[in-house]
PDB file of C-alpha atoms in Angstrom:
ATOM      1  CA  PRO V   1     -34.464 245.125 -18.634  1.00 92.00           C
ATOM      2  CA  ALA V   2     -37.994 243.778 -18.778  1.00 89.00           C
ATOM      3  CA  ILE V   3     -39.435 242.660 -15.455  1.00 86.00           C
ATOM      4  CA  ASP V   4     -41.257 239.328 -15.322  1.00 85.00           C
ATOM      5  CA  ALA V   5     -44.416 239.060 -13.302  1.00 83.00           C
ATOM      6  CA  GLN V   6     -44.118 237.103 -10.073  1.00 84.00           C
ATOM      7  CA  PHE V   7     -47.011 235.228  -8.581  1.00 83.00           C
ATOM      8  CA  LYS V   8     -47.931 233.716  -5.258  1.00 84.00           C
ATOM      9  CA  PHE V   9     -50.519 231.133  -4.350  1.00 84.00           C
ATOM     10  CA  GLN V  10     -53.121 231.937  -1.728  1.00 76.00           C
ATOM     11  CA  SER V  11     -54.523 228.778  -0.216  1.00 69.00           C
ATOM     12  CA  GLU V  12     -58.158 228.594   0.738  1.00 59.00           C
ATOM     13  CA  LEU V  13     -59.768 226.246   3.209  1.00 44.00           C
ATOM     14  CA  GLY V  14     -60.685 222.876   1.811  1.00 49.00           C
ATOM     15  CA  PRO V  15     -59.368 219.304   1.649  1.00 51.00           C
ATOM     16  CA  ASP V  16     -58.271 219.657  -1.990  1.00 54.00           C
ATOM     17  CA  HIS V  17     -55.916 222.586  -1.218  1.00 53.00           C
ATOM     18  CA  ARG V  18     -57.473 224.609  -4.023  1.00 62.00           C
ATOM     19  CA  GLY V  19     -56.888 228.333  -4.014  1.00 67.00           C
ATOM     20  CA  ARG V  20     -55.939 231.096  -6.380  1.00 73.00           C
ATOM     21  CA  VAL V  21     -52.861 232.757  -7.803  1.00 81.00           C
ATOM     22  CA  VAL V  22     -52.290 236.487  -7.370  1.00 81.00           C
ATOM     23  CA  VAL V  23     -49.630 238.812  -8.769  1.00 78.00           C
ATOM     24  CA  PHE V  24     -47.220 240.300  -6.224  1.00 71.00           C
ATOM     25  CA  VAL V  25     -44.788 241.769  -8.781  1.00 83.00           C
ATOM     26  CA  GLN V  26     -46.314 243.295 -11.916  1.00 85.00           C
ATOM     27  CA  SER V  27     -44.601 242.672 -15.234  1.00 85.00           C
ATOM     28  CA  LYS V  28     -43.017 245.655 -16.951  1.00 91.00           C
ATOM     29  CA  GLU V  29     -41.920 246.264 -20.516  1.00 92.00           C
ATOM     30  CA  GLY V  30     -38.197 246.811 -20.931  1.00 93.00           C
ATOM     31  CA  GLN V  31     -36.184 248.882 -23.358  1.00 95.00           C
ATOM     32  CA  THR V  32     -33.018 248.164 -25.305  1.00 95.00           C
ATOM     33  CA  LEU V  33     -30.802 250.078 -27.681  1.00 93.00           C
ATOM     34  CA  ASP V  34     -31.378 249.498 -31.386  1.00 91.00           C
ATOM     35  CA  SER V  35     -27.667 248.913 -31.963  1.00 92.00           C
ATOM     36  CA  GLN V  36     -28.109 248.046 -35.636  1.00 91.00           C
ATOM     37  CA  ASP V  37     -29.741 251.412 -36.351  1.00 91.00           C
ATOM     38  CA  LEU V  38     -27.080 253.225 -34.298  1.00 92.00           C
ATOM     39  CA  GLU V  39     -24.248 251.528 -36.177  1.00 93.00           C
ATOM     40  CA  SER V  40     -25.854 252.399 -39.506  1.00 92.00           C
ATOM     41  CA  GLN V  41     -26.103 256.081 -38.561  1.00 89.00           C
ATOM     42  CA  ILE V  42     -22.482 256.229 -37.393  1.00 88.00           C
ATOM     43  CA  VAL V  43     -21.244 254.615 -40.616  1.00 90.00           C
ATOM     44  CA  GLN V  44     -23.284 257.018 -42.758  1.00 87.00           C
ATOM     45  CA  ASN V  45     -21.980 260.055 -40.873  1.00 85.00           C
ATOM     46  CA  ALA V  46     -18.407 258.779 -41.023  1.00 86.00           C
ATOM     47  CA  GLU V  47     -18.685 258.397 -44.794  1.00 85.00           C
ATOM     48  CA  LEU V  48     -19.862 262.016 -45.084  1.00 82.00           C
ATOM     49  CA  VAL V  49     -16.872 263.216 -43.056  1.00 83.00           C
ATOM     50  CA  LEU V  50     -14.458 261.210 -45.182  1.00 84.00           C
ATOM     51  CA  THR V  51     -16.080 262.332 -48.427  1.00 84.00           C
ATOM     52  CA  ASN V  52     -16.656 266.013 -47.683  1.00 81.00           C
ATOM     53  CA  GLY V  53     -14.000 266.631 -45.063  1.00 76.00           C
ATOM     54  CA  THR V  54     -16.704 268.145 -42.839  1.00 68.00           C
ATOM     55  CA  ILE V  55     -15.576 269.064 -39.351  1.00 71.00           C
ATOM     56  CA  GLY V  56     -18.210 269.782 -36.749  1.00 73.00           C
ATOM     57  CA  PRO V  57     -20.843 268.153 -34.584  1.00 79.00           C
ATOM     58  CA  ILE V  58     -22.468 264.987 -35.850  1.00 79.00           C
ATOM     59  CA  ASN V  59     -25.986 264.300 -34.652  1.00 83.00           C
ATOM     60  CA  VAL V  60     -26.929 260.672 -34.106  1.00 86.00           C
ATOM     61  CA  PHE V  61     -30.480 259.877 -33.041  1.00 88.00           C
ATOM     62  CA  VAL V  62     -30.507 256.988 -30.583  1.00 90.00           C
ATOM     63  CA  GLN V  63     -33.373 254.618 -31.300  1.00 90.00           C
ATOM     64  CA  THR V  64     -34.697 252.080 -28.819  1.00 92.00           C
ATOM     65  CA  ARG V  65     -37.044 249.159 -29.070  1.00 91.00           C
ATOM     66  CA  ALA V  66     -39.304 247.510 -26.538  1.00 92.00           C
ATOM     67  CA  VAL V  67     -38.414 244.269 -24.801  1.00 92.00           C
ATOM     68  CA  GLN V  68     -41.380 242.210 -23.684  1.00 89.00           C
ATOM     69  CA  PRO V  69     -41.236 240.263 -20.390  1.00 85.00           C
ATOM     70  CA  LEU V  70     -41.148 236.492 -20.648  1.00 81.00           C
ATOM     71  CA  ILE V  71     -43.948 236.255 -18.092  1.00 81.00           C
ATOM     72  CA  SER V  72     -46.633 238.931 -18.226  1.00 84.00           C
ATOM     73  CA  SER V  73     -49.110 239.768 -15.487  1.00 81.00           C
ATOM     74  CA  ASP V  74     -52.053 238.844 -17.694  1.00 83.00           C
ATOM     75  CA  ALA V  75     -50.728 235.283 -17.991  1.00 78.00           C
ATOM     76  CA  ILE V  76     -52.100 234.601 -14.537  1.00 78.00           C
ATOM     77  CA  ASN V  77     -55.240 232.898 -15.846  1.00 77.00           C
ATOM     78  CA  LYS V  78     -53.296 230.694 -18.275  1.00 81.00           C
ATOM     79  CA  LEU V  79     -50.905 229.082 -15.806  1.00 85.00           C
ATOM     80  CA  GLY V  80     -53.126 226.322 -14.492  1.00 85.00           C
ATOM     81  CA  VAL V  81     -51.824 226.876 -10.977  1.00 88.00           C
ATOM     82  CA  VAL V  82     -54.815 225.883  -8.873  1.00 86.00           C
ATOM     83  CA  GLN V  83     -53.665 223.547  -6.083  1.00 89.00           C
ATOM     84  CA  ARG V  84     -50.729 222.346  -4.054  1.00 91.00           C
ATOM     85  CA  LEU V  85     -48.881 219.369  -5.508  1.00 95.00           C
ATOM     86  CA  GLY V  86     -46.555 218.773  -2.570  1.00 95.00           C
ATOM     87  CA  GLN V  87     -44.275 220.353  -0.029  1.00 96.00           C
ATOM     88  CA  GLY V  88     -40.927 219.833   1.683  1.00 97.00           C
ATOM     89  CA  GLU V  89     -39.466 221.209   4.882  1.00 97.00           C
ATOM     90  CA  SER V  90     -36.252 221.360   6.867  1.00 97.00           C
ATOM     91  CA  TYR V  91     -34.905 222.978  10.023  1.00 97.00           C
ATOM     92  CA  PHE V  92     -31.783 224.984  10.782  1.00 95.00           C
ATOM     93  CA  TYR V  93     -31.529 225.065  14.574  1.00 94.00           C
ATOM     94  CA  ASP V  94     -28.194 226.294  15.971  1.00 87.00           C
ATOM     95  CA  SER V  95     -27.056 227.737  12.638  1.00 90.00           C
ATOM     96  CA  ILE V  96     -24.744 230.723  12.863  1.00 88.00           C
ATOM     97  CA  PRO V  97     -26.382 234.049  11.885  1.00 92.00           C
ATOM     98  CA  GLU V  98     -24.543 234.196   8.558  1.00 92.00           C
ATOM     99  CA  ARG V  99     -25.874 230.771   7.569  1.00 92.00           C
ATOM    100  CA  VAL V 100     -29.418 231.748   8.552  1.00 95.00           C
ATOM    101  CA  TYR V 101     -29.109 234.905   6.463  1.00 94.00           C
ATOM    102  CA  ASN V 102     -27.931 232.926   3.428  1.00 94.00           C
ATOM    103  CA  ILE V 103     -30.827 230.487   3.753  1.00 96.00           C
ATOM    104  CA  GLY V 104     -33.299 233.369   3.759  1.00 96.00           C
ATOM    105  CA  LEU V 105     -31.643 235.075   0.788  1.00 96.00           C
ATOM    106  CA  GLY V 106     -31.434 231.834  -1.188  1.00 96.00           C
ATOM    107  CA  ALA V 107     -35.090 231.033  -0.520  1.00 96.00           C
ATOM    108  CA  GLU V 108     -36.039 234.551  -1.624  1.00 93.00           C
ATOM    109  CA  LYS V 109     -34.222 234.101  -4.937  1.00 93.00           C
ATOM    110  CA  ILE V 110     -36.022 230.811  -5.671  1.00 95.00           C
ATOM    111  CA  ASN V 111     -39.425 231.934  -4.375  1.00 92.00           C
ATOM    112  CA  GLY V 112     -41.950 232.715  -7.117  1.00 89.00           C
ATOM    113  CA  SER V 113     -40.130 230.752  -9.825  1.00 91.00           C
ATOM    114  CA  LEU V 114     -42.373 229.391 -12.577  1.00 91.00           C
ATOM    115  CA  VAL V 115     -41.546 226.129 -14.332  1.00 94.00           C
ATOM    116  CA  SER V 116     -43.313 225.766 -17.665  1.00 92.00           C
ATOM    117  CA  PRO V 117     -44.671 222.424 -18.903  1.00 95.00           C
ATOM    118  CA  GLY V 118     -41.820 220.298 -20.208  1.00 96.00           C
ATOM    119  CA  GLU V 119     -39.175 222.613 -18.713  1.00 96.00           C
ATOM    120  CA  THR V 120     -36.258 221.383 -16.595  1.00 97.00           C
ATOM    121  CA  PHE V 121     -35.667 223.611 -13.578  1.00 97.00           C
ATOM    122  CA  SER V 122     -32.034 224.262 -12.635  1.00 97.00           C
ATOM    123  CA  PHE V 123     -31.429 225.389  -9.066  1.00 97.00           C
ATOM    124  CA  ASN V 124     -28.058 226.916  -9.913  1.00 96.00           C
ATOM    125  CA  GLN V 125     -29.475 228.879 -12.800  1.00 94.00           C
ATOM    126  CA  ALA V 126     -32.370 230.154 -10.682  1.00 93.00           C
ATOM    127  CA  ILE V 127     -30.261 231.257  -7.724  1.00 94.00           C
ATOM    128  CA  GLY V 128     -27.548 232.870  -9.843  1.00 92.00           C
ATOM    129  CA  THR V 129     -24.019 233.627  -8.714  1.00 90.00           C
ATOM    130  CA  VAL V 130     -23.477 232.798  -5.053  1.00 89.00           C
ATOM    131  CA  SER V 131     -20.972 235.393  -3.867  1.00 88.00           C
ATOM    132  CA  ALA V 132     -20.622 238.415  -1.615  1.00 89.00           C
ATOM    133  CA  VAL V 133     -21.182 240.625  -4.663  1.00 90.00           C
ATOM    134  CA  PHE V 134     -24.769 239.397  -4.732  1.00 88.00           C
ATOM    135  CA  GLY V 135     -25.378 239.676  -1.008  1.00 90.00           C
ATOM    136  CA  PHE V 136     -24.318 236.289   0.338  1.00 92.00           C
ATOM    137  CA  ARG V 137     -22.266 236.066   3.508  1.00 88.00           C
ATOM    138  CA  LYS V 138     -19.516 233.688   4.549  1.00 83.00           C
ATOM    139  CA  ALA V 139     -20.671 230.568   6.386  1.00 77.00           C
ATOM    140  CA  TYR V 140     -19.446 226.992   6.605  1.00 69.00           C
ATOM    141  CA  ALA V 141     -19.606 224.889   3.451  1.00 74.00           C
ATOM    142  CA  ILE V 142     -17.958 221.700   2.135  1.00 71.00           C
ATOM    143  CA  ILE V 143     -15.311 222.759  -0.388  1.00 69.00           C
ATOM    144  CA  GLN V 144     -12.757 220.333  -1.861  1.00 64.00           C
ATOM    145  CA  GLY V 145     -13.010 217.873   0.975  1.00 63.00           C
ATOM    146  CA  LYS V 146     -12.929 220.382   3.811  1.00 64.00           C
ATOM    147  CA  THR V 147     -15.452 222.363   5.833  1.00 67.00           C
ATOM    148  CA  VAL V 148     -14.481 225.996   5.319  1.00 68.00           C
ATOM    149  CA  LEU V 149     -15.990 229.455   5.435  1.00 71.00           C
ATOM    150  CA  ASP V 150     -17.253 230.375   1.981  1.00 74.00           C
ATOM    151  CA  ASP V 151     -19.742 232.794   0.426  1.00 75.00           C
ATOM    152  CA  GLY V 152     -23.225 231.331   0.546  1.00 79.00           C
ATOM    153  CA  GLY V 153     -22.695 228.602   3.124  1.00 86.00           C
ATOM    154  CA  GLY V 154     -26.197 227.313   3.894  1.00 90.00           C
ATOM    155  CA  VAL V 155     -27.573 227.513   0.355  1.00 94.00           C
ATOM    156  CA  CYS V 156     -27.674 223.706   0.334  1.00 94.00           C
ATOM    157  CA  GLN V 157     -30.409 223.966   2.969  1.00 96.00           C
ATOM    158  CA  VAL V 158     -32.504 225.634   0.265  1.00 97.00           C
ATOM    159  CA  SER V 159     -31.777 223.012  -2.406  1.00 97.00           C
ATOM    160  CA  THR V 160     -32.346 220.196   0.085  1.00 98.00           C
ATOM    161  CA  THR V 161     -35.752 221.543   1.086  1.00 98.00           C
ATOM    162  CA  LEU V 162     -36.792 222.020  -2.538  1.00 98.00           C
ATOM    163  CA  TYR V 163     -35.624 218.473  -3.289  1.00 98.00           C
ATOM    164  CA  ARG V 164     -37.976 217.124  -0.628  1.00 98.00           C
ATOM    165  CA  ALA V 165     -40.878 219.109  -2.116  1.00 98.00           C
ATOM    166  CA  VAL V 166     -40.117 217.693  -5.570  1.00 98.00           C
ATOM    167  CA  LEU V 167     -40.005 214.132  -4.214  1.00 98.00           C
ATOM    168  CA  ASN V 168     -43.367 214.549  -2.505  1.00 98.00           C
ATOM    169  CA  SER V 169     -44.899 216.154  -5.610  1.00 97.00           C
ATOM    170  CA  GLY V 170     -44.104 213.119  -7.756  1.00 98.00           C
ATOM    171  CA  LEU V 171     -41.939 215.004 -10.247  1.00 98.00           C
ATOM    172  CA  PRO V 172     -38.916 213.430 -11.969  1.00 98.00           C
ATOM    173  CA  VAL V 173     -35.527 214.393 -10.535  1.00 98.00           C
ATOM    174  CA  VAL V 174     -33.020 215.028 -13.325  1.00 98.00           C
ATOM    175  CA  GLU V 175     -29.911 215.713 -11.225  1.00 98.00           C
ATOM    176  CA  ARG V 176     -29.186 215.338  -7.524  1.00 98.00           C
ATOM    177  CA  THR V 177     -25.979 214.836  -5.546  1.00 97.00           C
ATOM    178  CA  ALA V 178     -25.748 213.882  -1.874  1.00 96.00           C
ATOM    179  CA  HIS V 179     -23.396 215.744   0.449  1.00 93.00           C
ATOM    180  CA  SER V 180     -19.945 214.276   1.071  1.00 90.00           C
ATOM    181  CA  TYR V 181     -20.791 213.574   4.686  1.00 89.00           C
ATOM    182  CA  ARG V 182     -23.852 213.613   6.910  1.00 90.00           C
ATOM    183  CA  VAL V 183     -24.854 217.163   7.805  1.00 89.00           C
ATOM    184  CA  GLY V 184     -26.713 217.429  11.092  1.00 87.00           C
ATOM    185  CA  PHE V 185     -28.979 220.262   9.931  1.00 90.00           C
ATOM    186  CA  TYR V 186     -30.666 217.988   7.390  1.00 94.00           C
ATOM    187  CA  GLU V 187     -31.532 215.414  10.022  1.00 93.00           C
ATOM    188  CA  GLU V 188     -33.180 217.904  12.375  1.00 94.00           C
ATOM    189  CA  GLY V 189     -36.927 217.587  12.807  1.00 94.00           C
ATOM    190  CA  GLY V 190     -36.784 213.780  12.747  1.00 94.00           C
ATOM    191  CA  PHE V 191     -35.441 213.344   9.195  1.00 96.00           C
ATOM    192  CA  LEU V 192     -33.089 210.478   8.434  1.00 95.00           C
ATOM    193  CA  PRO V 193     -30.023 210.860   6.193  1.00 95.00           C
ATOM    194  CA  GLY V 194     -30.459 210.465   2.450  1.00 96.00           C
ATOM    195  CA  LEU V 195     -32.931 213.303   1.791  1.00 97.00           C
ATOM    196  CA  ASP V 196     -30.449 216.053   0.961  1.00 97.00           C
ATOM    197  CA  ALA V 197     -29.221 217.689  -2.247  1.00 97.00           C
ATOM    198  CA  THR V 198     -25.953 219.587  -2.390  1.00 95.00           C
ATOM    199  CA  VAL V 199     -25.264 222.385  -4.885  1.00 94.00           C
ATOM    200  CA  TYR V 200     -22.226 224.478  -5.733  1.00 88.00           C
ATOM    201  CA  PRO V 201     -22.650 226.575  -8.882  1.00 83.00           C
ATOM    202  CA  PRO V 202     -21.965 225.685 -11.611  1.00 87.00           C
ATOM    203  CA  SER V 203     -21.732 222.050 -10.488  1.00 89.00           C
ATOM    204  CA  PRO V 204     -23.134 220.045  -8.814  1.00 94.00           C
ATOM    205  CA  ASP V 205     -26.662 221.224  -9.549  1.00 97.00           C
ATOM    206  CA  PHE V 206     -30.140 220.148  -8.517  1.00 98.00           C
ATOM    207  CA  LYS V 207     -32.595 219.791 -11.396  1.00 98.00           C
ATOM    208  CA  PHE V 208     -36.124 218.499 -11.824  1.00 98.00           C
ATOM    209  CA  LYS V 209     -38.529 218.368 -14.748  1.00 98.00           C
ATOM    210  CA  ASN V 210     -42.095 219.601 -14.949  1.00 98.00           C
ATOM    211  CA  ASP V 211     -43.684 216.706 -16.837  1.00 97.00           C
ATOM    212  CA  THR V 212     -47.219 217.934 -16.156  1.00 96.00           C
ATOM    213  CA  ALA V 213     -49.480 219.783 -18.608  1.00 95.00           C
ATOM    214  CA  ASN V 214     -49.445 223.063 -16.659  1.00 94.00           C
ATOM    215  CA  SER V 215     -46.993 225.492 -15.101  1.00 92.00           C
ATOM    216  CA  ILE V 216     -45.618 224.848 -11.622  1.00 94.00           C
ATOM    217  CA  LEU V 217     -45.146 227.675  -9.123  1.00 93.00           C
ATOM    218  CA  ILE V 218     -42.403 227.325  -6.497  1.00 94.00           C
ATOM    219  CA  GLN V 219     -43.210 229.074  -3.235  1.00 93.00           C
ATOM    220  CA  ALA V 220     -40.933 229.378  -0.191  1.00 94.00           C
ATOM    221  CA  THR V 221     -41.747 230.177   3.418  1.00 94.00           C
ATOM    222  CA  PHE V 222     -38.754 231.195   5.519  1.00 96.00           C
ATOM    223  CA  ASP V 223     -39.664 231.155   9.214  1.00 96.00           C
ATOM    224  CA  LYS V 224     -36.667 232.525  11.083  1.00 95.00           C
ATOM    225  CA  ALA V 225     -38.413 232.393  14.478  1.00 96.00           C
ATOM    226  CA  LYS V 226     -39.034 228.638  14.147  1.00 96.00           C
ATOM    227  CA  SER V 227     -35.772 227.948  12.262  1.00 96.00           C
ATOM    228  CA  LYS V 228     -37.837 226.316   9.540  1.00 97.00           C
ATOM    229  CA  LEU V 229     -37.837 226.484   5.748  1.00 97.00           C
ATOM    230  CA  THR V 230     -40.745 225.198   3.668  1.00 97.00           C
ATOM    231  CA  PHE V 231     -41.156 224.852  -0.082  1.00 97.00           C
ATOM    232  CA  GLU V 232     -44.533 224.258  -1.718  1.00 95.00           C
ATOM    233  CA  LEU V 233     -45.140 223.411  -5.364  1.00 96.00           C
ATOM    234  CA  PHE V 234     -48.430 224.505  -6.938  1.00 92.00           C
ATOM    235  CA  GLY V 235     -49.952 223.509 -10.254  1.00 92.00           C
ATOM    236  CA  THR V 236     -52.715 221.234 -11.522  1.00 92.00           C
ATOM    237  CA  SER V 237     -52.737 217.689 -10.218  1.00 93.00           C
ATOM    238  CA  ASP V 238     -52.998 214.986 -12.862  1.00 95.00           C
ATOM    239  CA  GLY V 239     -53.842 212.401 -10.235  1.00 95.00           C
ATOM    240  CA  ARG V 240     -50.333 211.169  -9.535  1.00 96.00           C
ATOM    241  CA  VAL V 241     -49.487 209.906  -6.056  1.00 97.00           C
ATOM    242  CA  SER V 242     -45.916 209.877  -4.733  1.00 98.00           C
ATOM    243  CA  THR V 243     -44.906 207.398  -2.037  1.00 97.00           C
ATOM    244  CA  VAL V 244     -41.478 208.008  -0.516  1.00 98.00           C
ATOM    245  CA  SER V 245     -40.205 205.298   1.803  1.00 97.00           C
ATOM    246  CA  LYS V 246     -38.401 205.901   5.051  1.00 96.00           C
ATOM    247  CA  PRO V 247     -34.639 205.955   4.406  1.00 97.00           C
ATOM    248  CA  ILE V 248     -32.880 202.701   5.256  1.00 97.00           C
ATOM    249  CA  ILE V 249     -29.393 202.887   6.784  1.00 96.00           C
ATOM    250  CA  LEU V 250     -27.536 199.898   5.354  1.00 96.00           C
ATOM    251  CA  SER V 251     -24.326 200.421   7.300  1.00 95.00           C
ATOM    252  CA  THR V 252     -22.408 202.962   9.318  1.00 94.00           C
ATOM    253  CA  SER V 253     -18.709 203.523   9.874  1.00 93.00           C
ATOM    254  CA  PRO V 254     -17.001 205.431  12.674  1.00 93.00           C
ATOM    255  CA  PRO V 255     -15.110 208.627  11.912  1.00 91.00           C
ATOM    256  CA  PRO V 256     -11.345 208.233  11.383  1.00 90.00           C
ATOM    257  CA  GLU V 257      -8.709 209.536  13.740  1.00 92.00           C
ATOM    258  CA  PRO V 258      -8.484 213.338  14.057  1.00 92.00           C
ATOM    259  CA  VAL V 259      -6.310 215.186  11.565  1.00 89.00           C
ATOM    260  CA  TYR V 260      -3.818 217.803  12.746  1.00 91.00           C
ATOM    261  CA  GLU V 261      -2.325 220.400  10.397  1.00 88.00           C
ATOM    262  CA  ASP V 262       0.512 222.770  11.235  1.00 91.00           C
ATOM    263  CA  ASP V 263      -0.410 226.446  11.014  1.00 88.00           C
ATOM    264  CA  ALA V 264       2.309 229.077  11.150  1.00 90.00           C
ATOM    265  CA  THR V 265      -0.229 231.833  11.887  1.00 89.00           C
ATOM    266  CA  LEU V 266      -1.159 230.370  15.288  1.00 90.00           C
ATOM    267  CA  PRO V 267       1.105 230.609  18.332  1.00 92.00           C
ATOM    268  CA  ALA V 268       3.110 227.489  19.099  1.00 91.00           C
ATOM    269  CA  GLY V 269       1.168 225.117  21.329  1.00 88.00           C
ATOM    270  CA  GLN V 270      -2.263 226.502  20.405  1.00 92.00           C
ATOM    271  CA  VAL V 271      -4.728 224.040  18.887  1.00 93.00           C
ATOM    272  CA  LYS V 272      -7.855 225.186  17.056  1.00 88.00           C
ATOM    273  CA  GLN V 273     -10.642 222.848  15.865  1.00 85.00           C
ATOM    274  CA  VAL V 274     -11.873 223.696  12.359  1.00 79.00           C
ATOM    275  CA  ASP V 275     -14.014 220.657  11.528  1.00 79.00           C
ATOM    276  CA  THR V 276     -16.096 218.140  13.463  1.00 83.00           C
ATOM    277  CA  ALA V 277     -16.139 214.371  13.126  1.00 87.00           C
ATOM    278  CA  HIS V 278     -19.001 212.582  11.363  1.00 86.00           C
ATOM    279  CA  ALA V 279     -19.804 208.895  11.123  1.00 90.00           C
ATOM    280  CA  GLY V 280     -20.133 207.493   7.612  1.00 93.00           C
ATOM    281  CA  ALA V 281     -23.265 205.800   6.328  1.00 95.00           C
ATOM    282  CA  LYS V 282     -24.695 204.028   3.307  1.00 97.00           C
ATOM    283  CA  VAL V 283     -28.367 204.913   2.918  1.00 97.00           C
ATOM    284  CA  TYR V 284     -31.153 204.413   0.419  1.00 98.00           C
ATOM    285  CA  PHE V 285     -34.845 205.131   0.018  1.00 98.00           C
ATOM    286  CA  THR V 286     -37.359 204.214  -2.645  1.00 98.00           C
ATOM    287  CA  ARG V 287     -39.958 206.295  -4.416  1.00 98.00           C
ATOM    288  CA  MET V 288     -42.994 205.074  -6.314  1.00 98.00           C
ATOM    289  CA  VAL V 289     -45.104 207.521  -8.319  1.00 98.00           C
ATOM    290  CA  THR V 290     -48.361 206.155  -9.735  1.00 98.00           C
ATOM    291  CA  ARG V 291     -51.338 207.550 -11.608  1.00 96.00           C
ATOM    292  CA  ASN V 292     -54.545 205.622 -12.095  1.00 94.00           C
ATOM    293  CA  GLY V 293     -52.743 202.307 -11.757  1.00 93.00           C
ATOM    294  CA  GLU V 294     -49.863 203.328 -14.038  1.00 96.00           C
ATOM    295  CA  THR V 295     -46.326 203.497 -12.625  1.00 97.00           C
ATOM    296  CA  LEU V 296     -44.646 206.758 -13.635  1.00 97.00           C
ATOM    297  CA  ILE V 297     -41.535 206.522 -11.443  1.00 97.00           C
ATOM    298  CA  ASN V 298     -40.065 203.552  -9.616  1.00 98.00           C
ATOM    299  CA  GLU V 299     -36.652 204.396  -8.255  1.00 98.00           C
ATOM    300  CA  ARG V 300     -34.142 203.623  -5.567  1.00 98.00           C
ATOM    301  CA  VAL V 301     -32.019 206.570  -4.439  1.00 98.00           C
ATOM    302  CA  ASP V 302     -28.676 205.712  -2.822  1.00 97.00           C
ATOM    303  CA  SER V 303     -26.431 208.020  -0.820  1.00 97.00           C
ATOM    304  CA  ASP V 304     -22.942 207.206   0.398  1.00 97.00           C
ATOM    305  CA  TYR V 305     -21.697 209.495   3.177  1.00 95.00           C
ATOM    306  CA  VAL V 306     -18.006 209.085   3.901  1.00 93.00           C
ATOM    307  CA  PRO V 307     -16.704 209.017   7.469  1.00 92.00           C
ATOM    308  CA  TRP V 308     -15.299 212.440   8.274  1.00 87.00           C
ATOM    309  CA  PRO V 309     -12.466 213.180  10.693  1.00 88.00           C
ATOM    310  CA  ALA V 310     -12.261 216.060  13.107  1.00 87.00           C
ATOM    311  CA  ARG V 311      -9.644 218.553  11.918  1.00 86.00           C
ATOM    312  CA  TYR V 312      -7.404 220.712  14.061  1.00 90.00           C
ATOM    313  CA  LEU V 313      -4.908 223.450  13.317  1.00 88.00           C
ATOM    314  CA  ARG V 314      -1.762 223.203  15.452  1.00 91.00           C
ATOM    315  CA  GLY V 315       0.161 226.438  15.968  1.00 92.00           C
ATOM    316  CA  THR V 316       3.825 226.572  15.025  1.00 92.00           C
ATOM    317  CA  LYS V 317       4.462 230.318  15.167  1.00 89.00           C
ATOM    318  CA  THR V 318       7.350 231.242  17.477  1.00 83.00           C
TER     319      THR V 318
END
């Protein structure tokens, strides 16, 4: 397959955050089989065999054709990626090692993505299949109303952080879904609930649109030592300013009574906790994006986190 060039932004000192883009993965021409030519040769040879009754080796010359990368290295000067548009951050203190690993791998898969002018970026499409086959490990995730171990647990930390960068960059959000319940990781570092985005390929997805006149480069910084993930978006500012309000908690509700489920694999009398309780909350924030006195975006974003019971497995094995 052809290899697309990947770029990174190198910031330089200055209040305008201007810098330059450099190539860290060179583009490479690919090669594919000319299947139409191959089929034609096989048919012609088969006709000769049928007509002449020839028995013996048949020589077929395999032809290939070049496949050009979608993004070439020499496109670097045409991208219009000259300054930072905005950034988002989150923390993952006390995450289990498997979750930390998945966050790093997910950030790596998104890092270096280019979003062309007018293009809608899909997080699920960019990250690909989230499974052990593609390197993800099992960590806790919300699946069908329960917190369970699943391949790629922690990937929502990546989508949440990117969501915050998009909000601060003043770009339109096309699709975003809040988590079912409040997740403590997304409130670390002083963040209030309401600034998260859950994903689970193929749905729900997180999508945003590049409505600027130039390409946007997505760049991730995964700092394992500080348990911090940062996303920065680079492009050419058109003068827009994004103002995101502090989330407002409209109401909260206590978690329901614990739930106990019989488990025949555990010895009788043994109780094992498999989920923690979370208080519910109704939250909203507002975002205003303006440019030279013109309002581009004026939105209210609501999130409804359901109260979540603690869950226990109760052994029944005799």
